Amino acid sequence: MNNPNSSLFINKDYNPIIVNVVLRRYWWWVLILILFFMSIAFFYLRYTKPVYDSSMLIQLAEKDQGKELLEIDNINKRNDISTEIELLRSQLLFEMAISRMNMNVSIFSKGKILTEEKYHQSSFTILPYSLSDSSLCDIPIWIETMNDHRVKLWYVHNNQTYSVTSEINKTIKTKHFEIGFKVENWDILKQNDESNELYFTFNNQKTLASRLRANLQVNPMDASAKTIELRYNGNNPELCRDILQSVTKTFFSYDEEMKRKSADNILNFIQLQLDSIAGELKDSKDSLTSFQRKSHLGDPENEGENLSQDIDKYQNLLFDLENELTTLKTVNSKLKSEPNRLDIYRLIPEMLGKSFEASLTKQITDLNLLLERKEELLTSVSENNSELKNLNLRIQSKIQSIRRSVEVIQERILEQAKIIREKIGTIEGEYLKIPQKKMEYNRLKSLQDLNEKYYTLLTEKKVMYSISNAGYTSNNRILNEASLNFAPVSPNRKLVYAGFIFIGFVSGFAFLFFKYITFNEINTVEDLKHLLPEKVTILGNIPLLKESMEYSQLLVHNSPKSILAESMRNIRTNLSFVNSNVRVIAISSSISGEGKTFVALNLAGIIALSGKKTIVIDLDLRKPKVHLGLNISNEKGITNLIVKQSTLDECIRKSEIENLDFISAGPIPPNPSELILSDSFLEILEALKSRYDVVIIDSPPVGLVTDGVQILAKADVPIYIFKAHYSKRIFAGRVRELFDMNQISHLNVILNGTKVFKGKYGYGYGYSYGYNYYDEKDKKKKK
């Protein structure tokens, strides 16, 4: 048990008595809190828009038959699906998908709290024919039904209100737009207009796409299988499904179109190179034929055959090196600070057959992918985007890496070309001995052979790439169609109700727990036994009666067989055990309202009924109540006796009970403590003891004033009153202080106002107090 002297009593130990009291008194709070939170759940579900979910699964598949024939990979082949996922998430693709859905107009129904978009669920249809002012987009155009199947449209634009009235199923034309207004059932439209406010808006495609795109989710399911899940959440299940279908169709068509353009660009580039080489080959053949005609040179092959072969061999090598240098210069010229992605992409075919094909093709391909990613980002973000800045740094780094590689390759090729030219010079010096005509013939013949070789190489590349491209097909497919779910995924009604009921349940028991740890009332005699010192004697308890009275009343003589009378007799008997020769009984309490006056009157009444002459003295001079309980005036009393303004016989009054007299408090004095502690009062007390068998003193509450302590100390039997469900446990600390300070040597306690049901005699009474000790006004007695 905690220290009762603390201002906020905290019960840290388990006490089944307190638990029982708290549960009986506050159990309904748990029910109230559960009902309260259930009400919150109801209103939350009532005014929260349901969220529906639609999902679909696609697979990015491809088939490369060209690789089976030619053993080469197609340039369009996917290595991973990250690029496709970013494309599916992009603003560019989503805007294209929304434009395919023809969502030029949105219809809304506005209630008192919620506004609902009527996608394919409206009682009317808007057919947009023209919109002359794009600033009207996203501005509500309100619809009001009128008589004779007519509707009124009105809207506010640039702080000016416009309106137009028209029949249904007619074309409506205003200054800003022209639409068709179609209605299938006029009664339904009329009913919808009466229950809600109807309006529609012209949609700005970019704004609409930005608003709807936030609910799109694209997640990779299996990277090896190249499967992607698309999911969309919204307040309309049909809209969720249609958006997923449109996004998927747009992605498939866009992906196919981009691959087709890529293949066409490569083939066109190869064809341009073939056309150029074909012209050079024709010129070299014509030059050789013309030279043979003019020089009348037949077959010079036998002359200087070995030298010609050597020169041809080294010239071929030198030509290849020069061709490679030309290609490197082309690569270097395209690597600007802001390179063009198409120019970079066209460099890839030029790497075919070169000695540095393996080292540069991978780097140029990576640079092309970075440039593609940059173009995708530029469609949805600004130049200051952090991801775009990071991508630009990666692009510049890749360019610098390619340039360093080109420089190293150029140095190597130039060194090789220098060595070959030296060898060609040596051979040509020996070849000067051969007739001039033969030398010219061989030169022209070598040039023709080189052009034929390059032309044949490009022709083979074109055929191989055409076969590869023809054999490569995109086989994207939908594994699971977009679902149409009319069951909302949020809010979950069962989960919401269960959650709020749980919160109510926890809150209720938290409230009970708080009431338990802060419980600060005395309820039973067992509580008093735990709180009071062992020197204190418990005389008994008095029941809380059912009748409510404003002031303490003398009741025991009216109902001698009641449980109140029985409890008083029990206390009277216990008093005889405490002190058989008791003459003076002083009754006090901690504060007003604990029933000390009620106990004093009825204890005096039960003693008087036993045949003993008894008198009650109202010594509570600050707040006297004895005269109120006996329904008499308070003109003369103990204060008059103490100051010797009246005699004892003048102040003693008779009650309804024989042998029971009383002395009221009299006029309220300015100095009650001095009067109570004066020698005059002790003289009066001695005079009363000579006349009466028992003197009962209604003392001031010792919890508020200290003058009553002296009265308790001088009495034969001091009685301290506690009231169940009213007195605080801290009041027991006042009793401990009296013993600790040696102000009293013994004390008797009565617990007043204990709750009981019918007594053994079948009667029950009650009383209560509704005033404080220092109230300035007394309430009128209730009848």
mmCIF file of C-alpha atoms in Angstrom, residues 615 641 646-652 663 684 687-688 691:
data_model
loop_
_atom_site.group_PDB
_atom_site.id
_atom_site.type_symbol
_atom_site.label_atom_id
_atom_site.label_comp_id
_atom_site.label_asym_id
_atom_site.label_seq_id
_atom_site.Cartn_x
_atom_site.Cartn_y
_atom_site.Cartn_z
ATOM 1 C CA ILE A 615 -27.056 15.828 25.421
ATOM 2 C CA LEU A 641 -22.886 30.175 27.286
ATOM 3 C CA SER A 646 -27.126 33.124 28.635
ATOM 4 C CA THR A 647 -27.599 30.503 31.295
ATOM 5 C CA LEU A 648 -27.336 26.769 30.821
ATOM 6 C CA ASP A 649 -31.081 26.238 31.266
ATOM 7 C CA GLU A 650 -31.812 28.895 28.625
ATOM 8 C CA CYS A 651 -29.644 27.128 26.020
ATOM 9 C CA ILE A 652 -30.594 23.494 26.641
ATOM 10 C CA ILE A 663 -27.339 22.768 22.707
ATOM 11 C CA ILE A 684 -19.825 24.239 30.952
ATOM 12 C CA ALA A 687 -21.760 21.227 34.567
ATOM 13 C CA LEU A 688 -23.275 19.097 31.782
ATOM 14 C CA ARG A 691 -26.642 16.638 34.745
#
